[in-house]
C-alpha cells in the first residue's frame, strides 16, 4: 500500500523539479551555460568540489581559461535543480551596464549580503535611501588624515613585526606561508586605523580574559562558522562554536563601550587633535553625532566598522601575499620596484602618505597582483524590474534580466580576459602605469565601487616599500622542485576565508 504512495510523492517532487528547471531556463532567456544539480551559489554547490557536473565555488579560477569560449559568450547562465537561476558575466562591458549604466535598477539582496550584515546594516549591505544615509556619513571618513595615519601605522607595525618575529637577528628567513604574517599585518592596520585600537604584534599580556586582538582574530576567522551554525547548535558544548560565540559577545561589549567613550570624548572636546582621532571609527562617530537623528544609531555605527574589517582585512592581506608570490617569480619586476624605492626614499626613511603617488611602480605591482587574484571576486546584484542588457560584444543580441534572477559579475573572468589584458597569465605591472585610482577595475565599477581603495593602496605600498627595501624575496622550493613546478603548485587562487586569494605562499627572505 505504501509503495504506490511513495512512488506518487517521488513523481510529484520530480515533476516539480523539472518544471522549475524549465522555468529557470526561460527566466535566463535560454542563455547557454551550466545545467547542474546544485546551483554554484547554493550550500551544496559550495561545499562540493569543482568538477565538471558541479561548477561549485572555484570554477571562476579553475575554468578561467576556457569556460566562456566554450559557451561562446562572456555572459552565461546557470540553471539548477536546486537553487535559483543565475547569470554570470565576465564581460567588462556588461558589468558596466549593470553597475554603472543601470545601477539604480539593481540592488544587493539580503541573502547575498548575509556575511556583511552579521553586525548590523552598513554601507556594503544597504540599498537605496538607507544606503545614501550610510554613504553620506561614512564617505568623509575616507580622506587624507586617515590615509596619513595608515602610512604611519604601517611603518610602525612593520618594525614591530620584524622585531616581534626576531627577523631582525636573521640574515635569511624561510617561511612556509607568508600569508600568515601579511594577514596579521592587515588585521593590525584595520584594528589601529579602523577601530582606533592599538594592536601589539606580540601579545604578552598575562590576562586570561580574551583580549581585543584575540577576539578580533577569532571573529574574522569565524565568520563562516557564525553564518553556517544554526542557533540551537550553540546549546551544545562544541569548543569552536563556544569560542566564536564568546569572541562575538566580547567584541560587541567592547564596541558598545567604545561608542559611548568616543561620544563622551567628543562632547567634552578633550580629544586632542592629531593621530588619535583619525581612525575611521572616531571619524564616523563624530560625523554621525553631527547629523543627529539623520545620522547612524549605535548598531549601525558598529555595523559599519565591522564592514570595513570584512571588506578591508582579507582583501588587502591576500593581495599583499599575491604580490610577493609574483615578485618572487618575476625578479626583474622586483628590481624595478626596488630602484624606485631607493629613489623616493633615498635617505632610508619610511614612506609617508605624500610619497605614495611617487611610488607608482610599487603600487603597480600591488595592482597587477590584484588583477591576477581579485579579492572581491563575485559581485552580486538583483534587478528591481526587467532590465535589458546589450550583449553586442559577443553577439548581436540583447538579454532581459528579470527580477528574481541574480546577476553575478565574475571579476576573475574580467581580469583574465585576453582582449582587455593580453597574455593574462603574465605578471606585468606596466599595464597599470599611469592608470588613475578611479579606473582600477578590480575595485569594482560605478557608484558602489570600493570606498577603501586609497586605504588599501596606502597600506600596500607602505608595507611593500619597507619590506622590499630590506629583503630580497625568492621562492622557497621543496627538495627537487623547479621554479615552474613551484608556480604551478603555489600560484592557485581560491576562497581563503571569505575573500578570493592565493593560498599559502612559501618564500625565502634574504636581507639586502
Ligand atoms: C585590495 C584590497 C581591496 C579590494 C580588491 C576591494 C574590492 C572591492 C570591491 C570589488 C568592491 C565592490 C563590491 C560590489 O560592487 O559589490 C568593494 C567595496 C567596498 N570596499 Fe573594498 N576592496 C579592498 C580594500 C578595502 C578596504 C581596505 C576597505 C576599508 C577599509 C574597503 C571597504 C569597502 C567598502 C565599505 C565597500 C562598499 C562600498 C559601497 O557599497 O559604497 N575595501 N571593495
Ligand atoms: C521564473 O520567473 C517567474 C516569474 O517571475 C517566477 O514565478 C519563477 O519562480 C521563476 N523561476 C525560477 C526557477 O526561478
Ligand atoms: C548594442 O551596442 C552596440 C555597440 O555599442 C550598438 O551598436 C547597438 O546598437 C546596441 N544595440 C541595442 C539593441 O541597443
Ligand atoms: C542585429 O540585429 C538587428 C535587430 O535585431 C538587425 O537589424 C541588424 O541587422 C543585426 N546586425 C547584424 C550585424 O547582424
Ligand atoms: C534574488 O535572486 C535570487 C535568484 O538568484 C532569488 O533566489 C532571490 O530570492 C532574489 N532576492 C530577492 C530579495 O528578490
PDB file of N, CA, C and O in Angstrom, residues 95-108 127-128 381-382 384 387 445-448:
ATOM      1  N   UNK A  95      29.296  44.283 -17.347  1.00  0.00           N
ATOM      2  CA  UNK A  95      29.413  44.672 -15.934  1.00  0.00           C
ATOM      3  C   UNK A  95      29.144  46.164 -15.789  1.00  0.00           C
ATOM      4  O   UNK A  95      28.461  46.592 -14.851  1.00  0.00           O
ATOM      5  N   UNK A  96      29.664  46.954 -16.709  1.00  0.00           N
ATOM      6  CA  UNK A  96      29.424  48.416 -16.634  1.00  0.00           C
ATOM      7  C   UNK A  96      27.958  48.738 -16.865  1.00  0.00           C
ATOM      8  O   UNK A  96      27.412  49.645 -16.222  1.00  0.00           O
ATOM      9  N   UNK A  97      27.302  47.995 -17.780  1.00  0.00           N
ATOM     10  CA  UNK A  97      25.871  48.257 -17.988  1.00  0.00           C
ATOM     11  C   UNK A  97      25.094  48.021 -16.691  1.00  0.00           C
ATOM     12  O   UNK A  97      24.156  48.752 -16.374  1.00  0.00           O
ATOM     13  N   UNK A  98      25.497  46.990 -15.936  1.00  0.00           N
ATOM     14  CA  UNK A  98      24.786  46.670 -14.697  1.00  0.00           C
ATOM     15  C   UNK A  98      25.159  47.649 -13.579  1.00  0.00           C
ATOM     16  O   UNK A  98      24.283  48.201 -12.917  1.00  0.00           O
ATOM     17  N   UNK A  99      26.463  47.856 -13.380  1.00  0.00           N
ATOM     18  CA  UNK A  99      26.928  48.570 -12.180  1.00  0.00           C
ATOM     19  C   UNK A  99      27.051  50.073 -12.375  1.00  0.00           C
ATOM     20  O   UNK A  99      27.103  50.824 -11.406  1.00  0.00           O
ATOM     21  N   UNK A 100      27.100  50.505 -13.637  1.00  0.00           N
ATOM     22  CA  UNK A 100      27.204  51.947 -13.890  1.00  0.00           C
ATOM     23  C   UNK A 100      25.914  52.437 -14.553  1.00  0.00           C
ATOM     24  O   UNK A 100      25.125  53.154 -13.941  1.00  0.00           O
ATOM     25  N   UNK A 101      25.686  51.971 -15.799  1.00  0.00           N
ATOM     26  CA  UNK A 101      24.562  52.494 -16.583  1.00  0.00           C
ATOM     27  C   UNK A 101      23.199  52.283 -15.950  1.00  0.00           C
ATOM     28  O   UNK A 101      22.346  53.167 -15.959  1.00  0.00           O
ATOM     29  N   UNK A 102      22.971  51.087 -15.396  1.00  0.00           N
ATOM     30  CA  UNK A 102      21.659  50.774 -14.819  1.00  0.00           C
ATOM     31  C   UNK A 102      21.737  50.609 -13.304  1.00  0.00           C
ATOM     32  O   UNK A 102      20.933  49.877 -12.719  1.00  0.00           O
ATOM     33  N   UNK A 103      22.681  51.275 -12.663  1.00  0.00           N
ATOM     34  CA  UNK A 103      22.928  50.990 -11.234  1.00  0.00           C
ATOM     35  C   UNK A 103      21.680  51.221 -10.376  1.00  0.00           C
ATOM     36  O   UNK A 103      21.506  50.557  -9.365  1.00  0.00           O
ATOM     37  N   UNK A 104      20.806  52.129 -10.805  1.00  0.00           N
ATOM     38  CA  UNK A 104      19.616  52.405  -9.984  1.00  0.00           C
ATOM     39  C   UNK A 104      18.610  51.251 -10.039  1.00  0.00           C
ATOM     40  O   UNK A 104      17.716  51.162  -9.191  1.00  0.00           O
ATOM     41  N   UNK A 105      18.729  50.366 -11.034  1.00  0.00           N
ATOM     42  CA  UNK A 105      17.761  49.271 -11.175  1.00  0.00           C
ATOM     43  C   UNK A 105      18.247  47.970 -10.548  1.00  0.00           C
ATOM     44  O   UNK A 105      17.578  46.949 -10.647  1.00  0.00           O
ATOM     45  N   UNK A 106      19.446  47.985  -9.960  1.00  0.00           N
ATOM     46  CA  UNK A 106      19.972  46.778  -9.326  1.00  0.00           C
ATOM     47  C   UNK A 106      20.258  47.057  -7.853  1.00  0.00           C
ATOM     48  O   UNK A 106      20.610  48.171  -7.483  1.00  0.00           O
ATOM     49  N   UNK A 107      20.090  46.039  -7.028  1.00  0.00           N
ATOM     50  CA  UNK A 107      20.394  46.200  -5.603  1.00  0.00           C
ATOM     51  C   UNK A 107      21.078  44.938  -5.098  1.00  0.00           C
ATOM     52  O   UNK A 107      21.097  43.903  -5.781  1.00  0.00           O
ATOM     53  N   UNK A 108      21.650  45.042  -3.895  1.00  0.00           N
ATOM     54  CA  UNK A 108      22.294  43.882  -3.278  1.00  0.00           C
ATOM     55  C   UNK A 108      21.255  43.224  -2.393  1.00  0.00           C
ATOM     56  O   UNK A 108      20.798  43.836  -1.428  1.00  0.00           O
ATOM     57  N   UNK A 127      20.828  49.435   0.683  1.00  0.00           N
ATOM     58  CA  UNK A 127      20.390  49.855  -0.653  1.00  0.00           C
ATOM     59  C   UNK A 127      19.549  51.128  -0.576  1.00  0.00           C
ATOM     60  O   UNK A 127      19.004  51.461   0.474  1.00  0.00           O
ATOM     61  N   UNK A 128      19.450  51.781  -1.736  1.00  0.00           N
ATOM     62  CA  UNK A 128      18.534  52.917  -1.916  1.00  0.00           C
ATOM     63  C   UNK A 128      18.724  54.006  -0.843  1.00  0.00           C
ATOM     64  O   UNK A 128      19.840  54.396  -0.578  1.00  0.00           O
ATOM     65  N   UNK A 381      24.126  41.124  -7.862  1.00  0.00           N
ATOM     66  CA  UNK A 381      23.048  42.110  -7.916  1.00  0.00           C
ATOM     67  C   UNK A 381      21.744  41.431  -8.311  1.00  0.00           C
ATOM     68  O   UNK A 381      21.739  40.516  -9.133  1.00  0.00           O
ATOM     69  N   UNK A 382      20.622  41.900  -7.726  1.00  0.00           N
ATOM     70  CA  UNK A 382      19.285  41.500  -8.173  1.00  0.00           C
ATOM     71  C   UNK A 382      18.636  42.716  -8.829  1.00  0.00           C
ATOM     72  O   UNK A 382      18.871  43.838  -8.394  1.00  0.00           O
ATOM     73  N   UNK A 384      15.450  45.193  -9.824  1.00  0.00           N
ATOM     74  CA  UNK A 384      14.150  45.583  -9.278  1.00  0.00           C
ATOM     75  C   UNK A 384      13.060  45.457 -10.345  1.00  0.00           C
ATOM     76  O   UNK A 384      11.887  45.385 -10.033  1.00  0.00           O
ATOM     77  N   UNK A 387      15.402  44.385 -16.848  1.00  0.00           N
ATOM     78  CA  UNK A 387      16.451  45.258 -17.386  1.00  0.00           C
ATOM     79  C   UNK A 387      17.002  44.613 -18.651  1.00  0.00           C
ATOM     80  O   UNK A 387      17.270  43.409 -18.668  1.00  0.00           O
ATOM     81  N   UNK A 445      33.050  48.674 -10.148  1.00  0.00           N
ATOM     82  CA  UNK A 445      32.633  49.669 -11.135  1.00  0.00           C
ATOM     83  C   UNK A 445      31.483  50.500 -10.566  1.00  0.00           C
ATOM     84  O   UNK A 445      30.651  49.982  -9.821  1.00  0.00           O
ATOM     85  N   UNK A 446      31.453  51.771 -10.953  1.00  0.00           N
ATOM     86  CA  UNK A 446      30.268  52.583 -10.657  1.00  0.00           C
ATOM     87  C   UNK A 446      30.179  53.081  -9.234  1.00  0.00           C
ATOM     88  O   UNK A 446      31.143  53.046  -8.472  1.00  0.00           O
ATOM     89  N   UNK A 447      28.970  53.547  -8.857  1.00  0.00           N
ATOM     90  CA  UNK A 447      28.807  54.227  -7.560  1.00  0.00           C
ATOM     91  C   UNK A 447      29.072  53.342  -6.339  1.00  0.00           C
ATOM     92  O   UNK A 447      29.367  53.867  -5.275  1.00  0.00           O
ATOM     93  N   UNK A 448      28.996  52.016  -6.471  1.00  0.00           N
ATOM     94  CA  UNK A 448      29.214  51.157  -5.308  1.00  0.00           C
ATOM     95  C   UNK A 448      30.616  50.547  -5.305  1.00  0.00           C
ATOM     96  O   UNK A 448      30.884  49.598  -4.571  1.00  0.00           O
TER      97      UNK A 448
END
